[in-house]
Coordinates of C-alpha atoms and ligand atoms in Angstrom, one line a residue:
X28 CA 133.7 126.1 19.7
X29 CA 137.0 124.6 20.7
X30 CA 139.2 124.7 23.8
X31 CA 142.3 126.8 24.1
X32 CA 145.2 126.1 26.5
X33 CA 148.5 127.7 27.2
X34 CA 151.2 127.2 29.7
X35 CA 154.3 129.2 30.7
X36 CA 156.8 127.5 33.1
X37 CA 158.1 129.6 36.0
X38 CA 159.4 127.8 39.1
X39 CA 158.1 124.3 38.5
X40 CA 159.8 121.5 36.5
X41 CA 156.7 120.8 34.4
X42 CA 157.2 120.3 30.7
X43 CA 155.1 122.7 28.6
X44 CA 154.1 120.3 25.9
X45 CA 153.0 117.6 28.4
X46 CA 151.3 120.2 30.5
X47 CA 149.3 121.5 27.5
X48 CA 148.3 118.0 26.5
X49 CA 147.1 117.3 30.0
X50 CA 145.1 120.6 30.0
X51 CA 143.6 119.9 26.6
X52 CA 142.2 116.6 27.8
X53 CA 140.1 118.6 30.3
X54 CA 138.8 120.7 27.4
X55 CA 137.7 118.0 25.0
X56 CA 134.1 118.6 26.1
X57 CA 134.4 121.7 23.8
X58 CA 135.2 119.6 20.7
X59 CA 137.3 116.8 19.6
X60 CA 137.6 117.0 15.8
X61 CA 141.3 117.7 15.9
X62 CA 144.0 118.7 18.4
X63 CA 147.3 120.6 18.2
X64 CA 150.1 122.2 20.1
X65 CA 152.8 124.7 19.2
X66 CA 155.8 126.2 20.8
X67 CA 159.1 128.0 20.0
X68 CA 162.3 126.1 20.4
X69 CA 165.7 127.6 19.7
X70 CA 164.0 130.4 17.7
X71 CA 161.9 128.0 15.5
X72 CA 158.2 127.6 15.6
X73 CA 157.2 123.9 16.1
X74 CA 153.7 122.6 15.8
X75 CA 152.1 119.1 16.1
X76 CA 148.6 118.7 14.8
X77 CA 146.3 115.7 14.3
X78 CA 142.8 115.0 13.3
X79 CA 141.0 113.3 16.2
X80 CA 141.5 113.4 20.0
X81 CA 144.3 114.8 22.1
X82 CA 145.8 111.4 22.9
X83 CA 146.9 111.0 19.3
X84 CA 149.3 113.9 19.7
X85 CA 151.5 112.0 22.1
X86 CA 152.8 109.7 19.4
X87 CA 153.4 112.7 17.0
X88 CA 155.5 114.5 19.6
X89 CA 157.4 111.3 20.3
X90 CA 160.1 111.0 22.9
X91 CA 162.4 113.9 21.8
X92 CA 163.2 116.2 24.7
X93 CA 162.6 119.8 23.9
X94 CA 164.0 122.6 26.1
X95 CA 160.9 124.8 26.3
X96 CA 159.5 127.6 28.5
X97 CA 156.0 127.7 27.1
X98 CA 153.5 126.2 24.6
X99 CA 149.9 126.8 23.4
X100 CA 147.4 124.1 22.4
X101 CA 143.9 123.6 21.0
X102 CA 141.1 121.1 20.7
X103 CA 138.8 121.8 17.8
X104 CA 135.1 121.6 16.9
X105 CA 135.1 122.4 13.2
X106 CA 133.2 125.5 12.1
X107 CA 135.0 126.6 8.9
X108 CA 136.8 123.9 6.9
X109 CA 136.6 120.1 7.2
X110 CA 138.4 117.8 9.5
X111 CA 142.0 117.9 8.3
X112 CA 145.4 118.6 9.6
X113 CA 145.6 121.8 7.5
X114 CA 142.5 123.1 9.2
X115 CA 143.6 122.0 12.7
X116 CA 144.9 124.6 15.1
X117 CA 147.5 126.1 15.8
X118 CA 147.4 127.8 12.5
X119 CA 150.8 129.1 11.3
X120 CA 151.0 132.4 9.4
X121 CA 152.2 132.9 5.8
X122 CA 155.6 134.2 7.1
X123 CA 156.1 131.3 9.5
X124 CA 156.5 133.7 12.4
X125 CA 153.5 133.1 14.6
X126 CA 151.2 130.2 15.7
X127 CA 147.7 130.9 16.8
X128 CA 144.7 129.1 18.4
X129 CA 141.2 130.3 18.3
X130 CA 137.7 129.7 19.7
X131 CA 134.7 131.5 18.2
X132 CA 133.8 132.7 14.8
X133 CA 135.3 135.5 12.7
X134 CA 132.2 136.6 10.9
X135 CA 133.9 138.9 8.3
X136 CA 136.6 136.4 7.4
X137 CA 135.8 136.4 3.7
X138 CA 136.3 140.2 3.4
X139 CA 139.5 140.1 5.6
X140 CA 140.8 137.3 3.4
X141 CA 140.2 139.3 0.3
X142 CA 142.0 142.3 1.9
X143 CA 145.0 140.1 2.6
X144 CA 145.0 138.3 -0.8
X145 CA 145.3 141.7 -2.4
X146 CA 148.6 142.1 -0.3
X147 CA 149.8 138.7 -1.8
X148 CA 149.2 136.9 1.5
X149 CA 148.6 133.2 0.8
X150 CA 146.4 130.7 2.6
X151 CA 146.7 126.9 3.2
X152 CA 143.5 126.1 5.1
X153 CA 139.8 126.8 4.8
X154 CA 139.6 128.2 8.3
X155 CA 138.6 131.7 9.5
X156 CA 141.4 131.2 12.1
X157 CA 144.1 131.3 9.4
X158 CA 142.7 134.7 8.3
X159 CA 143.2 136.2 11.7
X160 CA 146.6 134.5 12.0
X161 CA 147.7 136.1 8.7
X162 CA 146.1 139.4 9.6
X163 CA 148.1 139.8 12.8
X164 CA 151.2 138.6 11.0
X165 CA 150.7 141.1 8.2
X166 CA 150.4 144.0 10.6
X167 CA 153.5 142.8 12.6
X168 CA 155.5 143.9 9.6
X169 CA 154.5 147.5 10.3
X170 CA 154.2 147.7 14.1
X171 CA 154.8 145.9 17.4
X172 CA 153.1 142.5 18.0
X173 CA 150.8 144.0 20.6
X174 CA 149.8 146.8 18.3
X175 CA 149.3 144.4 15.4
X176 CA 147.0 142.3 17.4
X177 CA 145.0 145.3 18.5
X178 CA 144.8 146.6 14.9
X179 CA 143.6 143.1 13.8
X180 CA 140.9 142.9 16.4
X181 CA 139.7 146.4 15.4
X182 CA 138.9 144.9 12.0
X183 CA 137.4 141.6 13.1
X184 CA 133.6 141.1 13.5
X185 CA 132.4 138.2 15.7
X186 CA 133.2 136.7 19.0
X187 CA 136.5 135.0 19.7
X188 CA 139.2 134.0 22.2
X189 CA 142.6 133.9 20.6
X190 CA 146.0 132.9 22.0
X191 CA 149.2 133.2 19.9
X192 CA 153.0 133.1 20.1
X193 CA 155.5 134.9 17.9
X194 CA 159.1 134.1 17.1
X195 CA 160.1 137.7 17.9
X196 CA 158.9 137.3 21.5
X197 CA 159.8 133.7 22.2
X198 CA 159.0 133.7 25.9
X199 CA 155.6 135.4 25.7
X200 CA 152.0 134.3 25.0
X201 CA 149.5 136.9 23.7
X202 CA 145.8 136.5 24.5
X203 CA 142.8 138.4 23.2
X204 CA 139.1 137.9 23.6
X205 CA 135.7 139.2 22.7
X206 CA 132.6 137.7 24.3
X207 CA 134.4 134.3 24.7
X208 CA 135.8 133.2 28.0
X209 CA 139.6 133.2 28.4
X210 CA 141.2 132.9 31.8
X211 CA 144.7 133.4 33.0
X212 CA 145.8 131.7 36.2
X213 CA 149.0 132.3 38.0
X214 CA 149.8 129.4 40.3
X215 CA 150.2 130.5 44.0
X216 CA 153.0 128.0 44.6
X217 CA 155.0 127.9 41.4
X218 CA 154.1 131.2 39.6
X219 CA 153.6 129.0 36.5
X220 CA 151.0 130.7 34.2
X221 CA 148.0 128.8 32.8
X222 CA 145.7 130.1 30.1
X223 CA 142.5 128.4 29.2
X224 CA 139.0 128.7 27.9
X225 CA 137.9 127.2 31.2
X226 CA 139.9 127.7 34.4
X227 CA 138.7 124.4 35.8
X228 CA 141.1 122.8 33.3
X229 CA 144.1 124.2 35.1
X230 CA 146.2 121.6 37.0
X231 CA 145.1 121.0 40.6
X232 CA 146.4 123.9 42.7
X233 CA 145.3 127.4 43.7
X234 CA 145.5 130.4 41.4
X235 CA 145.2 134.1 41.1
X236 CA 142.8 134.1 38.1
X237 CA 141.9 136.9 35.7
X238 CA 139.4 136.7 32.9
X239 CA 140.2 138.7 29.7
X240 CA 137.3 141.1 29.0
X241 CA 136.2 142.0 25.5
X242 CA 138.8 143.6 23.3
X243 CA 141.6 143.4 25.9
X244 CA 145.0 142.0 25.1
X245 CA 147.1 140.2 27.6
X246 CA 150.9 139.9 27.1
X247 CA 152.0 137.1 29.4
X248 CA 155.5 135.9 30.4
X249 CA 156.8 134.0 33.4
X250 CA 157.7 137.3 35.0
X251 CA 154.8 139.6 34.1
X252 CA 151.2 139.7 33.1
X253 CA 150.2 143.0 31.4
X254 CA 146.7 143.6 30.2
X255 CA 145.9 146.4 27.8
X256 CA 142.6 147.9 26.7
X257 CA 141.5 148.4 23.2
X258 CA 143.5 151.7 23.0
X259 CA 146.6 150.0 24.2
X260 CA 146.5 151.5 27.7
X261 CA 147.5 149.3 30.6
X262 CA 144.5 148.1 32.7
X263 CA 144.6 147.2 36.4
X264 CA 142.5 144.1 37.0
X265 CA 141.9 142.7 40.5
X266 CA 141.1 139.0 39.5
X267 CA 140.0 136.4 41.9
X268 CA 141.3 133.4 43.9
X269 CA 140.5 129.9 42.4
X270 CA 141.2 126.5 43.8
X271 CA 141.2 123.7 41.2
X272 CA 140.8 120.1 42.2
X273 CA 141.0 118.0 39.1
X274 CA 140.2 114.5 40.3
X275 CA 140.6 111.8 37.7
X276 CA 137.0 110.8 36.9
X277 CA 136.8 107.1 36.2
X278 CA 134.1 105.0 34.6
X279 CA 133.8 103.0 37.8
X280 CA 133.6 99.7 35.9
X281 CA 131.0 100.9 33.4
X282 CA 131.8 100.7 29.7
X283 CA 130.9 104.3 29.1
X284 CA 130.7 107.6 31.1
X285 CA 127.1 107.9 29.9
X286 CA 126.2 104.6 31.5
X287 CA 127.8 105.5 34.8
X288 CA 126.2 108.9 34.7
X289 CA 122.8 107.3 34.2
X290 CA 123.3 105.1 37.2
X291 CA 124.6 108.0 39.4
X292 CA 121.2 109.7 39.1
X293 CA 119.5 107.8 42.0
X294 CA 122.0 108.9 44.7
X295 CA 122.5 112.3 43.1
X296 CA 118.7 113.0 43.3
X297 CA 118.7 111.8 46.9
X298 CA 121.6 114.2 47.7
X299 CA 119.9 117.1 46.0
X300 CA 116.6 116.5 47.9
X301 CA 118.6 116.2 51.1
X302 CA 120.5 119.4 50.5
X303 CA 117.4 121.4 49.7
X304 CA 115.2 120.0 52.5
X305 CA 114.1 122.6 55.0
X306 CA 111.6 121.9 57.8
X307 CA 108.8 120.1 56.0
X308 CA 109.5 121.6 52.6
X309 CA 112.3 122.6 50.3
X310 CA 114.4 125.8 50.2
X311 CA 117.2 127.4 48.3
X312 CA 119.4 129.5 50.6
X313 CA 121.0 131.0 47.5
X314 CA 117.6 132.8 46.9
X315 CA 117.3 134.2 50.4
X316 CA 118.1 137.7 49.3
X317 CA 115.7 137.5 46.4
X318 CA 112.4 136.9 48.3
X319 CA 111.3 140.5 47.7
X320 CA 111.9 140.1 44.0
X321 CA 110.0 136.8 43.9
X322 CA 107.1 138.6 45.4
X323 CA 107.4 141.3 42.8
X324 CA 107.6 138.8 40.0
X325 CA 104.7 138.7 37.5
X326 CA 106.3 136.5 34.8
X327 CA 109.0 133.9 34.5
X328 CA 111.1 133.6 31.4
X329 CA 113.1 130.4 30.9
X330 CA 116.0 130.5 28.4
X331 CA 118.1 127.4 27.4
X332 CA 119.2 125.1 24.6
X333 CA 119.0 121.4 23.9
X334 CA 118.3 119.1 26.8
X335 CA 118.4 122.1 29.2
X336 CA 115.6 123.6 27.2
X337 CA 113.7 120.3 27.3
X338 CA 114.0 120.3 31.1
X339 CA 112.4 123.8 31.1
X340 CA 109.7 122.6 28.7
X341 CA 108.7 119.7 30.9
X342 CA 108.7 121.8 34.1
X343 CA 106.8 124.7 32.6
X344 CA 103.3 123.7 33.5
X345 CA 104.3 122.5 36.9
X346 CA 105.9 125.9 37.6
X347 CA 102.9 127.7 36.3
X348 CA 100.4 125.8 38.4
X349 CA 102.5 126.2 41.5
X350 CA 103.4 129.9 41.2
X351 CA 100.5 131.1 39.2
X352 CA 103.0 133.2 37.1
X353 CA 102.7 132.9 33.3
X354 CA 105.8 131.2 32.2
X355 CA 107.5 131.7 28.8
X356 CA 110.1 129.2 27.7
X357 CA 112.6 130.3 25.0
X358 CA 115.1 128.5 22.8
X359 CA 118.2 130.6 23.4
X360 CA 119.3 130.2 19.7
X361 CA 116.1 131.9 18.5
X362 CA 115.7 134.4 21.3
X363 CA 117.7 137.4 19.9
X364 CA 115.9 137.1 16.6
X365 CA 112.4 136.9 17.8
X366 CA 110.0 139.7 18.8
X367 CA 109.5 140.0 22.6
X368 CA 106.9 142.1 24.3
X369 CA 108.7 143.8 27.1
X370 CA 107.1 142.3 30.2
X371 CA 107.7 144.1 33.5
X372 CA 108.8 142.3 36.6
X373 CA 110.1 139.2 34.9
X374 CA 112.4 136.7 36.7
X375 CA 114.6 135.0 34.2
X376 CA 115.9 131.5 34.8
X377 CA 118.7 130.5 32.5
X378 CA 119.5 126.8 32.3
X379 CA 122.7 125.4 31.2
X380 CA 124.9 122.4 32.1
X381 CA 128.1 124.0 31.0
X382 CA 127.3 127.7 31.5
X383 CA 129.3 128.4 28.3
X384 CA 126.7 127.8 25.6
X385 CA 127.1 130.8 23.3
X386 CA 123.4 131.0 22.3
X387 CA 122.3 131.0 25.9
X388 CA 124.8 133.6 26.9
X389 CA 123.9 135.8 23.9
X390 CA 120.2 135.5 24.8
X391 CA 120.9 136.4 28.4
X392 CA 122.9 139.5 27.5
X393 CA 120.3 140.6 25.0
X394 CA 117.6 141.3 27.5
X395 CA 119.4 141.1 30.9
X396 CA 118.9 144.7 31.8
X397 CA 115.1 144.4 31.4
X398 CA 114.8 141.5 33.9
X399 CA 113.9 141.9 37.5
X400 CA 116.5 139.2 38.4
X401 CA 118.4 136.5 36.6
X402 CA 119.0 133.0 38.0
X403 CA 121.5 130.6 36.5
X404 CA 120.7 126.9 36.9
X405 CA 124.1 125.6 36.0
X406 CA 126.5 122.8 36.7
X407 CA 129.8 124.8 36.6
X408 CA 130.3 127.4 39.3
X409 CA 133.2 129.1 37.5
X410 CA 131.3 129.4 34.2
X411 CA 130.5 132.6 32.3
X412 CA 126.8 132.1 32.9
X413 CA 127.1 132.0 36.7
X414 CA 129.3 135.1 36.7
X415 CA 126.8 137.0 34.5
X416 CA 123.6 136.1 36.3
X417 CA 122.5 137.7 39.6
X418 CA 121.9 134.4 41.3
X419 CA 123.3 130.9 40.9
X420 CA 121.8 127.5 41.7
X421 CA 124.2 124.6 41.3
X422 CA 123.1 121.4 39.7
X423 CA 125.2 119.4 42.2
X424 CA 125.8 116.4 40.0
X425 CA 129.6 116.7 39.6
X426 CA 131.3 116.8 36.2
X427 CA 129.3 115.3 33.4
X428 CA 131.6 113.8 30.8
X429 CA 129.4 112.2 28.3
X430 CA 128.4 114.6 25.6
X431 CA 124.9 113.3 25.9
X432 CA 123.4 114.9 29.0
X433 CA 121.7 112.6 31.5
X434 CA 122.4 113.4 35.1
X435 CA 122.6 117.2 34.5
X436 CA 119.3 117.1 32.6
X437 CA 117.6 115.2 35.5
X438 CA 119.0 117.6 38.1
X439 CA 117.8 120.6 36.0
X440 CA 114.3 119.1 36.0
X441 CA 114.4 118.2 39.7
X442 CA 115.7 121.7 40.6
X443 CA 113.0 123.3 38.5
X444 CA 110.4 121.3 40.5
X445 CA 112.1 122.3 43.7
X446 CA 112.3 126.0 42.6
X447 CA 108.5 125.9 42.0
X448 CA 108.1 124.7 45.6
X449 CA 110.5 127.4 46.9
X450 CA 108.6 130.1 45.0
X451 CA 105.3 128.9 46.2
X452 CA 106.6 128.9 49.8
X453 CA 107.7 132.5 49.4
X454 CA 104.3 133.4 47.8
X455 CA 102.3 131.5 50.5
X456 CA 100.8 129.0 48.1
X457 CA 100.0 125.6 49.5
X458 CA 101.7 122.5 47.9
X459 CA 101.9 120.0 50.8
X460 CA 100.7 117.1 48.7
X461 CA 103.7 117.4 46.5
X462 CA 106.3 117.0 49.2
X463 CA 105.9 113.3 49.7
X464 CA 105.6 112.7 46.0
X465 CA 108.8 114.5 45.2
X466 CA 110.6 112.5 48.0
X467 CA 109.6 109.4 46.1
X468 CA 111.6 110.3 43.0
X469 CA 114.8 108.4 44.0
X470 CA 112.7 105.2 44.5
X471 CA 111.1 105.6 41.1
X472 CA 114.7 105.9 39.6
X473 CA 115.8 102.8 41.5
X474 CA 112.9 100.9 40.0
X475 CA 113.9 102.0 36.5
X476 CA 117.5 101.1 37.0
X477 CA 116.4 97.6 38.2
X478 CA 114.6 97.1 34.9
X479 CA 117.7 97.8 32.8
X480 CA 117.9 94.3 31.4
X481 CA 114.3 94.5 30.1
X482 CA 115.0 97.9 28.5
X483 CA 118.2 96.5 27.0
X484 CA 116.4 93.6 25.4
X485 CA 113.9 96.0 23.8
X486 CA 116.7 98.3 22.7
X487 CA 118.3 95.4 20.9
X488 CA 115.1 94.4 19.3
X489 CA 114.4 97.9 18.1
X490 CA 117.9 98.7 16.9
X491 CA 117.0 97.4 13.4
X492 CA 114.5 100.3 12.8
X493 CA 115.7 103.1 10.5
X494 CA 113.3 105.8 11.9
X495 CA 111.7 106.4 15.3
X496 CA 108.7 108.4 16.3
X497 CA 108.5 109.4 20.0
X498 CA 105.2 110.4 21.4
X499 CA 103.1 111.2 24.4
X500 CA 100.8 113.9 25.7
X501 CA 101.4 116.9 27.9
X502 CA 104.6 116.5 29.9
X503 CA 105.0 113.0 28.5
X504 CA 105.2 114.6 25.0
X505 CA 108.0 116.9 26.3
X506 CA 109.6 113.9 27.9
X507 CA 109.5 112.2 24.5
X508 CA 111.2 115.2 22.9
X509 CA 114.2 114.7 25.2
X510 CA 114.1 110.9 24.6
X511 CA 114.2 111.5 20.8
X512 CA 117.2 113.9 21.2
X513 CA 119.1 111.3 23.2
X514 CA 118.5 108.7 20.5
X515 CA 119.6 111.0 17.7
X516 CA 122.7 112.1 19.5
X517 CA 124.2 108.7 20.2
X518 CA 122.7 106.3 17.7
X519 CA 122.5 108.7 14.7
X520 CA 119.1 107.3 13.9
X521 CA 116.5 109.9 12.8
X522 CA 113.9 110.3 15.5
X523 CA 111.1 112.8 15.7
X524 CA 108.9 113.6 18.7
X525 CA 105.2 114.3 18.1
X526 CA 102.2 114.9 20.5
X527 CA 100.1 111.8 20.2
X528 CA 97.0 113.8 19.3
X529 CA 98.8 115.4 16.4
X530 CA 99.6 112.2 14.6
X531 CA 96.3 112.1 12.7
X532 CA 96.9 115.7 11.4
X533 CA 99.7 114.5 9.1
X534 CA 102.5 112.5 10.6
X535 CA 100.5 109.3 10.6
X536 CA 101.2 109.1 6.9
X537 CA 104.7 108.0 7.9
X538 CA 103.5 104.9 9.6
X539 CA 104.1 101.5 8.2
X540 CA 105.8 98.3 9.4
X541 CA 109.2 99.9 9.2
X542 CA 108.4 102.8 11.5
X543 CA 109.0 102.3 15.3
X544 CA 106.9 104.4 17.7
X545 CA 108.1 104.8 21.3
X546 CA 105.3 106.1 23.5
X547 CA 105.3 107.4 27.0
X548 CA 102.2 107.1 29.1
X549 CA 103.0 108.4 32.5
X550 CA 100.0 110.8 33.0
X551 CA 97.0 108.6 33.9
X552 CA 94.5 111.4 33.6
X553 CA 95.0 111.4 29.8
X554 CA 96.3 107.9 29.1
X555 CA 93.1 106.7 27.5
X556 CA 93.4 109.5 24.9
X557 CA 97.1 108.6 24.2
X558 CA 96.1 104.9 23.9
X559 CA 93.4 105.8 21.3
X560 CA 96.1 107.6 19.2
X561 CA 98.3 104.6 19.5
X562 CA 95.5 102.3 18.3
X563 CA 95.5 104.4 15.2
X564 CA 99.2 103.6 14.7
X565 CA 98.6 100.0 15.5
X566 CA 95.9 99.8 12.9
X567 CA 98.4 100.8 10.2
X568 CA 101.0 98.2 11.2
X569 CA 103.3 100.6 13.0
X570 CA 105.6 98.9 15.6
X571 CA 104.9 100.3 19.1
X572 CA 107.1 100.2 22.2
X573 CA 105.3 101.5 25.3
X574 CA 106.7 102.9 28.5
X575 CA 103.7 102.8 30.8
X576 CA 102.4 102.2 34.3
X577 CA 100.1 99.4 33.2
X578 CA 99.9 96.9 30.3
X579 CA 97.3 97.8 27.7
X580 CA 97.6 94.5 25.9
X581 CA 95.4 95.5 23.0
X582 CA 98.0 97.9 21.6
X583 CA 101.3 96.1 21.7
X584 CA 103.1 93.3 23.5
X585 CA 106.2 95.5 23.9
X586 CA 105.6 97.2 27.2
X587 CA 108.1 98.4 29.8
X588 CA 106.4 99.0 33.1
X589 CA 107.4 102.2 34.8
X590 CA 106.6 102.6 38.5
X591 CA 106.4 106.3 39.2
X592 CA 105.7 105.6 42.9
X593 CA 102.2 107.0 42.8
X594 CA 103.3 110.3 41.2
X595 CA 102.0 111.5 37.8
X596 CA 103.5 114.9 38.5
X597 CA 107.1 113.8 38.7
X598 CA 106.8 110.9 36.3
X599 CA 108.9 112.7 33.6
X600 CA 112.0 111.9 35.7
X601 CA 111.7 108.1 35.7
X602 CA 110.4 108.1 32.1
X603 CA 113.3 110.2 30.9
X604 CA 115.8 107.9 32.6
X605 CA 114.1 104.9 30.9
X606 CA 114.5 106.8 27.6
X607 CA 118.2 107.4 28.4
X608 CA 118.8 103.6 29.1
X609 CA 116.9 102.7 25.9
X610 CA 119.0 105.0 23.8
X611 CA 122.2 104.0 25.5
X612 CA 121.6 100.2 24.9
X613 CA 120.4 100.8 21.3
X614 CA 123.5 102.9 20.4
X615 CA 125.7 100.3 22.2
X616 CA 124.2 97.5 20.1
X617 CA 125.0 99.5 17.0
X618 CA 128.6 100.0 18.3
X619 CA 128.4 103.8 18.2
X620 CA 130.9 106.0 19.9
X621 CA 128.6 106.8 22.8
X622 CA 130.5 109.2 25.0
X623 CA 131.8 111.4 22.2
X624 CA 129.3 111.1 19.3
X625 CA 130.3 112.3 15.9
X626 CA 129.9 116.0 15.1
X627 CA 129.1 117.1 18.6
X628 CA 130.7 118.8 21.5
X629 CA 129.7 118.9 25.1
X630 CA 129.8 122.7 25.3
X631 CA 128.6 124.6 22.3
X632 CA 130.6 127.9 22.4
X633 CA 129.7 129.3 19.0
X634 CA 126.4 130.7 17.9
Ligands
LIG710 C1 122.2 117.2 25.4 O1 122.4 115.8 25.4 C2 123.0 117.9 24.5 N1 124.4 117.4 24.4 C3 122.8 119.3 24.2 O2 121.5 119.4 23.7 C4 122.9 120.3 25.4 O3 121.9 120.1 26.3 C5 122.9 121.7 24.8 O4 123.9 121.9 23.9 C6 122.9 122.8 25.9 O5 124.1 122.8 26.6 P1 124.2 123.4 28.0 O6 123.2 122.8 28.9 O7 125.6 123.2 28.5 O8 123.9 124.9 27.8

């Protein structure tokens, strides 16, 4: 996955190493296993690398003043090779001539390594990145740096973004990409050049921005930006104008970003409802031009991963009832490898907080041409997903820092509900009863937030359990899937979600006094059935914590009352937020690293 950053000074007084470290901090959502920076100083390659987060690099670099014109940097999420300094980027080649940073996966790295080993090239790391570093270096002995890079990428299989520097061209940065984002921004005021996996990580200013398309190479200096195609021919690219406002996001007195982001959800939902309000209903002006296509639609496909997928799962039945379209929901990571009947007239909704999830992008690209229209439901306007979809609906929740998604997930779900209402408006289907119910969502969220202390007490009580089962029925089962994911991510405790009615078909064998079951009962029409299933767990000494709208005292004393403000339909939102608070306090009690859990990254940019 990883984040790539590069900087070339032109008219400003900024120091390249410091500038790269600042930029890297904005990219740590792409991984934080290790960090590194490299430059060329007086003809020598210099690199600083560390396991862990970017801040640790400061002490390595120390106070020595380097006279530099450029630097490249990297924050890593390990794919090949463990968490060590040797495996951190930048990787240096066997001839000590070039330093390279990489995002993506070189799928044929084993064959390429064998090819190089036969030429007596030696390796120090376990990374696929070192293979491409040495491959370019090897070809540099026979041709120009640009030609060597093009020759190397003609041999590489996989998707990647690569940035490197070479001793023989000490003022330039070389950048190549295939199906991975890599942006070059030239600052309007200083002409300084910024290179990044994500242009929103550039310093606050305005830029002329160009994305490197697949198999292009950019040769960048402070006086020129030349982009060549695969055959080495110069390409004219128009680029676009980008304004970056990187406000420092604070925790506002909370201990963790996750906690702050959970609390932000009440006012954010109010703002989203307000923005979409139109006459006595809700409306997306972004979809104005697509009304004809909505009328032509016969199916909706939803594609996403992780929590974004869970938002789709929860909303599916609501959307189906409201639009009367059959809806298929797909895990993006499975999509390309599964058989799909070609359905005519399908609107595809792709959900992603980051808009950079490699699985999601690959799934979109796989069938994009067959869809009637594609809609990105995404939090990042400048993301690859929003650029590649026909239409874009913003989540409007601001930057989400915690790896564990909370406010973005809630906005995805709320926006899917609102999209259902928008579609039914266009199709002339009545939904008036839902309008007042959906307007009550922020009040239901306020109610949950006011019960935080009770949730916290239960989270502490339950933090001794080694395994959790989350359960419910219908949309409460899907809500429990999301709640189990939250708990796994930040507490590292195994948690499985199971429809309550399925317990007796096998999983009930797991139940004993050491197993904690968390049950969500927010859909009154089926609550008696869920309670019967819970009785069966109770009878086998399982410990049960209930999130419910009333107290069924015969099942358990551990009940957290949820007031969904009269709405069963939208209950998944307050119940999910209750689940977020439960996981947060449980993980905090266990002293976990909540905002940046082990092994994870905010944006998963490898398949
Ligand atoms: C959620 O808490 C996760 N961190 C993860 O499942 C995430 O939702 C998934 O990786 C998809 O990311 P996206 O929304 O940015 O595409």
